[in-house]
Every structure is written in C-alpha cells, then in structure tokens.
Amino acid sequence: MSPADWSGQARLNLPDNYFPNCIFNTTFHAPPQLLQTNSIAPLARYIHVESRKLTVEGARNTLSWMQRQPDKSLIEMKPPFERGMFVITAWHKLACYRDVHFDELLLLPAKEEEEGVVEQGFHHPCLVAPPITPTSLVDGLIYALPAPPPHQDSAVHLCITLSQPVWHHLDRDALFLAFADACA
C-alpha cells in the first residue's frame, strides 16, 4: 500500500500542475485478516497509522544510503509480489488530466503561428495514467485516480484489476453483488 500525500509541488516550489518525478514513497504490509472483515474501518485505521511511520530522519538515512551506492541503476524497490498479494496505490492527488507539466526537456521550441505570434510552452499529454506492468499482475490491484474535471475535487475513480480466482469468490459474495448493482 502506498500513501496518498505526494505534496512535492509545495515543498519543491514546482508549478501546481507539475507531475511528480521526485516521489519518496513508503510501502507496508497489512495482515490479511484486515481484508476479511465486513468493516473497512480497521483497514482504514491501519493504513492511516502505517503510512505516517516514515520520519524525516528515516527518509534522510535512505537517501544517504542511495547517495553512497556506486551504481545507482541497481537501486530499485522490490516488493515481494507473491500469491495472495493485494495492492492499493493512490494517484488521486496527482494531476492526471490536461495542463500536466513534465520536465523542462519537453519544452516545445518556439514556432511562428499564422498571425506571426511566437508560441513556446510545455508539451501537455491528453492523460496521465498508471502503468500496467508485470508487477501489476497480483491477485488484486486498485489505483485510486482523480475524477476528470470538473469533479476532480469531489470524486475518486477506482481502477481495479483482479485475478480470475478472486472474481470467482466475488461472484458468490452477496454484499459485493449488492454494491456492484448499486454502482451500475
């Protein structure tokens, strides 16, 4: 699981719509029993507590360790992607739609318009979306994404991928089926 507060723009004095390229993310494991109850409150409480355990000192120690590594290309996060793994990752605080700014390297060269006006600016993608990679092939994966404008401040879209055995169980779960019918 990964926390949702990626406030790099404020800390690094970046434009409001700058897509984060400098995220220090924490991960943790939740006991499976938290997912087996009918109440989401214990899981939410666990996520709240665990996602706040990273301290400034802990982050600095990790960054210091990274600086001392002779081959930076070997540094990577390697969570144990194993059978029964369920991943939730929050992207709903990120600008995923128009006016997202990327690195300066994507600055478009100045060009002349028909009226003789020179235009220069960032390349804006149509959509920024989470990747689906081989590491995404776990039993359950949820991306929390922002809703498109004008609802980005009041709604969250959930993109869910589940392995076939998980669907087999959900197709028999009355609570899930009632919720699915209510959302349709």
mmCIF file of C-alpha atoms in Angstrom:
data_model
loop_
_atom_site.group_PDB
_atom_site.id
_atom_site.type_symbol
_atom_site.label_atom_id
_atom_site.label_comp_id
_atom_site.label_asym_id
_atom_site.label_seq_id
_atom_site.Cartn_x
_atom_site.Cartn_y
_atom_site.Cartn_z
ATOM 1 C CA MET A 1 0.000 0.000 0.000
ATOM 2 C CA SER A 2 1.236 3.488 -0.670
ATOM 3 C CA PRO A 3 0.189 6.783 0.908
ATOM 4 C CA ALA A 4 -1.767 9.406 -0.967
ATOM 5 C CA ASP A 5 0.029 12.560 0.169
ATOM 6 C CA TRP A 6 2.519 13.359 -2.570
ATOM 7 C CA SER A 7 2.959 17.070 -1.908
ATOM 8 C CA GLY A 8 6.220 17.538 -3.786
ATOM 9 C CA GLN A 9 4.918 20.594 -5.630
ATOM 10 C CA ALA A 10 4.592 22.651 -2.442
ATOM 11 C CA ARG A 11 7.894 21.526 -0.920
ATOM 12 C CA LEU A 12 9.925 21.969 -4.106
ATOM 13 C CA ASN A 13 8.304 25.169 -5.396
ATOM 14 C CA LEU A 14 7.094 23.476 -8.590
ATOM 15 C CA PRO A 15 4.110 24.623 -10.675
ATOM 16 C CA ASP A 16 0.713 23.432 -9.392
ATOM 17 C CA ASN A 17 0.246 21.060 -12.327
ATOM 18 C CA TYR A 18 3.772 19.623 -12.383
ATOM 19 C CA PHE A 19 3.586 15.837 -12.491
ATOM 20 C CA PRO A 20 5.725 14.407 -9.663
ATOM 21 C CA ASN A 21 9.041 12.958 -10.718
ATOM 22 C CA CYS A 22 10.582 13.061 -7.261
ATOM 23 C CA ILE A 23 8.399 10.946 -5.012
ATOM 24 C CA PHE A 24 9.673 9.345 -1.823
ATOM 25 C CA ASN A 25 7.172 6.604 -1.240
ATOM 26 C CA THR A 26 6.686 4.212 1.645
ATOM 27 C CA THR A 27 5.222 0.740 1.463
ATOM 28 C CA PHE A 28 3.977 -1.626 4.121
ATOM 29 C CA HIS A 29 2.122 -4.897 4.528
ATOM 30 C CA ALA A 30 -1.303 -5.321 6.116
ATOM 31 C CA PRO A 31 -2.384 -8.553 7.763
ATOM 32 C CA PRO A 32 -4.855 -10.453 5.518
ATOM 33 C CA GLN A 33 -7.374 -10.512 8.372
ATOM 34 C CA LEU A 34 -7.976 -6.785 7.850
ATOM 35 C CA LEU A 35 -9.327 -7.523 4.376
ATOM 36 C CA GLN A 36 -11.527 -10.385 5.537
ATOM 37 C CA THR A 37 -13.858 -8.361 7.766
ATOM 38 C CA ASN A 38 -17.063 -6.680 6.614
ATOM 39 C CA SER A 39 -15.891 -3.343 8.019
ATOM 40 C CA ILE A 40 -13.427 -1.100 6.238
ATOM 41 C CA ALA A 41 -12.735 0.916 9.421
ATOM 42 C CA PRO A 42 -9.952 -1.347 10.810
ATOM 43 C CA LEU A 43 -8.180 -1.351 7.430
ATOM 44 C CA ALA A 44 -8.501 2.436 7.088
ATOM 45 C CA ARG A 45 -7.115 2.903 10.617
ATOM 46 C CA TYR A 46 -4.196 0.572 9.861
ATOM 47 C CA ILE A 47 -3.357 2.418 6.616
ATOM 48 C CA HIS A 48 -3.594 5.768 8.423
ATOM 49 C CA VAL A 49 -1.120 4.693 11.125
ATOM 50 C CA GLU A 50 1.323 2.797 8.881
ATOM 51 C CA SER A 51 1.542 5.494 6.200
ATOM 52 C CA ARG A 52 2.690 8.028 8.804
ATOM 53 C CA LYS A 53 5.554 5.964 10.238
ATOM 54 C CA LEU A 54 8.194 7.331 7.862
ATOM 55 C CA THR A 55 10.188 10.010 9.673
ATOM 56 C CA VAL A 56 12.333 12.751 8.183
ATOM 57 C CA GLU A 57 15.360 11.036 9.731
ATOM 58 C CA GLY A 58 14.364 7.714 8.153
ATOM 59 C CA ALA A 59 13.956 9.343 4.740
ATOM 60 C CA ARG A 60 17.328 11.094 5.068
ATOM 61 C CA ASN A 61 19.015 7.817 6.042
ATOM 62 C CA THR A 62 17.571 6.109 2.983
ATOM 63 C CA LEU A 63 18.607 8.971 0.688
ATOM 64 C CA SER A 64 22.089 8.999 2.234
ATOM 65 C CA TRP A 65 22.378 5.254 1.590
ATOM 66 C CA MET A 66 21.281 5.828 -2.019
ATOM 67 C CA GLN A 67 23.907 8.546 -2.479
ATOM 68 C CA ARG A 68 26.670 6.183 -1.351
ATOM 69 C CA GLN A 69 25.772 3.464 -3.861
ATOM 70 C CA PRO A 70 28.325 3.317 -6.692
ATOM 71 C CA ASP A 71 25.827 2.036 -9.305
ATOM 72 C CA LYS A 72 22.544 3.955 -8.955
ATOM 73 C CA SER A 73 20.928 1.877 -11.704
ATOM 74 C CA LEU A 74 20.812 -1.057 -9.271
ATOM 75 C CA ILE A 75 18.617 0.823 -6.778
ATOM 76 C CA GLU A 76 15.015 -0.253 -7.119
ATOM 77 C CA MET A 77 12.026 -1.060 -4.991
ATOM 78 C CA LYS A 78 11.446 -4.800 -4.953
ATOM 79 C CA PRO A 79 8.286 -5.620 -3.037
ATOM 80 C CA PRO A 80 7.595 -9.332 -2.678
ATOM 81 C CA PHE A 81 4.993 -9.883 -5.400
ATOM 82 C CA GLU A 82 3.597 -13.160 -4.213
ATOM 83 C CA ARG A 83 0.407 -15.181 -4.412
ATOM 84 C CA GLY A 84 -2.420 -13.569 -2.487
ATOM 85 C CA MET A 85 -0.975 -10.065 -2.746
ATOM 86 C CA PHE A 86 -3.446 -7.169 -2.837
ATOM 87 C CA VAL A 87 -2.096 -3.698 -3.699
ATOM 88 C CA ILE A 88 -3.750 -0.308 -3.273
ATOM 89 C CA THR A 89 -1.988 2.743 -4.676
ATOM 90 C CA ALA A 90 -3.304 6.291 -4.540
ATOM 91 C CA TRP A 91 -2.927 8.601 -7.527
ATOM 92 C CA HIS A 92 -5.966 10.755 -6.755
ATOM 93 C CA LYS A 93 -3.856 13.705 -5.561
ATOM 94 C CA LEU A 94 -1.957 13.847 -8.864
ATOM 95 C CA ALA A 95 -2.905 15.942 -11.870
ATOM 96 C CA CYS A 96 -3.788 13.253 -14.397
ATOM 97 C CA TYR A 97 -5.573 15.343 -16.993
ATOM 98 C CA ARG A 98 -4.835 18.397 -19.125
ATOM 99 C CA ASP A 99 -2.262 21.015 -18.186
ATOM 100 C CA VAL A 100 0.094 18.485 -16.599
ATOM 101 C CA HIS A 101 3.687 19.755 -16.829
ATOM 102 C CA PHE A 102 6.619 17.433 -17.354
ATOM 103 C CA ASP A 103 10.352 18.116 -17.329
ATOM 104 C CA GLU A 104 11.892 21.174 -18.969
ATOM 105 C CA LEU A 105 13.324 18.821 -21.599
ATOM 106 C CA LEU A 106 9.848 18.566 -23.073
ATOM 107 C CA LEU A 107 9.642 22.312 -23.604
ATOM 108 C CA LEU A 108 8.460 22.854 -27.145
ATOM 109 C CA PRO A 109 10.662 25.042 -29.336
ATOM 110 C CA ALA A 110 9.337 28.444 -30.288
ATOM 111 C CA LYS A 111 7.351 28.401 -33.510
ATOM 112 C CA GLU A 112 5.623 31.035 -35.532
ATOM 113 C CA GLU A 113 1.856 30.975 -35.798
ATOM 114 C CA GLU A 114 -0.033 32.111 -38.884
ATOM 115 C CA GLU A 115 -0.532 35.558 -37.334
ATOM 116 C CA GLY A 116 3.191 35.879 -36.662
ATOM 117 C CA VAL A 117 2.840 35.161 -32.925
ATOM 118 C CA VAL A 118 5.610 33.080 -31.418
ATOM 119 C CA GLU A 119 4.421 30.207 -29.217
ATOM 120 C CA GLN A 120 6.536 28.341 -26.711
ATOM 121 C CA GLY A 121 5.315 26.014 -23.972
ATOM 122 C CA PHE A 122 5.251 22.635 -22.312
ATOM 123 C CA HIS A 123 4.060 19.526 -24.062
ATOM 124 C CA HIS A 124 0.735 18.579 -22.440
ATOM 125 C CA PRO A 125 -0.401 14.951 -22.555
ATOM 126 C CA CYS A 126 -4.061 14.035 -23.036
ATOM 127 C CA LEU A 127 -3.989 11.753 -19.994
ATOM 128 C CA VAL A 128 -1.521 10.593 -17.390
ATOM 129 C CA ALA A 129 -2.330 7.060 -16.262
ATOM 130 C CA PRO A 130 -0.800 4.435 -14.014
ATOM 131 C CA PRO A 131 1.193 1.779 -15.806
ATOM 132 C CA ILE A 132 0.095 -1.825 -16.001
ATOM 133 C CA THR A 133 3.291 -3.869 -15.919
ATOM 134 C CA PRO A 134 4.184 -7.459 -14.979
ATOM 135 C CA THR A 135 4.415 -6.293 -11.354
ATOM 136 C CA SER A 136 0.743 -5.295 -11.647
ATOM 137 C CA LEU A 137 -0.210 -8.934 -12.098
ATOM 138 C CA VAL A 138 -1.014 -9.588 -8.460
ATOM 139 C CA ASP A 139 -4.270 -11.095 -7.179
ATOM 140 C CA GLY A 140 -5.717 -7.644 -6.557
ATOM 141 C CA LEU A 141 -4.637 -4.148 -7.627
ATOM 142 C CA ILE A 142 -6.520 -0.898 -7.065
ATOM 143 C CA TYR A 143 -5.478 2.508 -8.405
ATOM 144 C CA ALA A 144 -7.326 5.455 -6.864
ATOM 145 C CA LEU A 145 -7.389 8.093 -9.621
ATOM 146 C CA PRO A 146 -8.798 11.619 -9.684
ATOM 147 C CA ALA A 147 -12.097 12.039 -11.457
ATOM 148 C CA PRO A 148 -11.891 14.151 -14.606
ATOM 149 C CA PRO A 149 -12.768 17.847 -14.425
ATOM 150 C CA PRO A 150 -14.997 19.314 -13.125
ATOM 151 C CA HIS A 151 -15.320 16.579 -10.451
ATOM 152 C CA GLN A 152 -11.615 16.173 -9.572
ATOM 153 C CA ASP A 153 -12.071 17.753 -6.129
ATOM 154 C CA SER A 154 -15.174 15.789 -5.146
ATOM 155 C CA ALA A 155 -14.758 12.292 -6.593
ATOM 156 C CA VAL A 156 -12.253 9.480 -6.965
ATOM 157 C CA HIS A 157 -12.273 6.811 -9.665
ATOM 158 C CA LEU A 158 -11.115 3.325 -8.725
ATOM 159 C CA CYS A 159 -9.452 1.209 -11.396
ATOM 160 C CA ILE A 160 -9.473 -2.376 -10.174
ATOM 161 C CA THR A 161 -7.757 -5.446 -11.588
ATOM 162 C CA LEU A 162 -8.398 -8.812 -10.017
ATOM 163 C CA SER A 163 -7.170 -12.280 -10.871
ATOM 164 C CA GLN A 164 -9.707 -14.838 -12.043
ATOM 165 C CA PRO A 165 -9.801 -16.762 -8.721
ATOM 166 C CA VAL A 166 -10.718 -13.537 -6.904
ATOM 167 C CA TRP A 167 -13.670 -12.928 -9.260
ATOM 168 C CA HIS A 168 -14.850 -16.476 -8.578
ATOM 169 C CA HIS A 169 -15.218 -15.574 -4.884
ATOM 170 C CA LEU A 170 -16.734 -12.134 -5.520
ATOM 171 C CA ASP A 171 -19.382 -13.579 -7.849
ATOM 172 C CA ARG A 172 -20.685 -15.505 -4.808
ATOM 173 C CA ASP A 173 -20.490 -12.623 -2.316
ATOM 174 C CA ALA A 174 -23.938 -11.079 -1.718
ATOM 175 C CA LEU A 175 -22.525 -7.838 -0.248
ATOM 176 C CA PHE A 176 -20.226 -7.290 -3.239
ATOM 177 C CA LEU A 177 -23.022 -8.080 -5.705
ATOM 178 C CA ALA A 178 -25.373 -5.628 -3.971
ATOM 179 C CA PHE A 179 -22.699 -2.916 -4.079
ATOM 180 C CA ALA A 180 -21.910 -3.676 -7.735
ATOM 181 C CA ASP A 181 -25.621 -3.430 -8.636
ATOM 182 C CA ALA A 182 -25.895 -0.094 -6.797
ATOM 183 C CA CYS A 183 -22.954 1.326 -8.783
ATOM 184 C CA ALA A 184 -24.213 0.151 -12.179
#
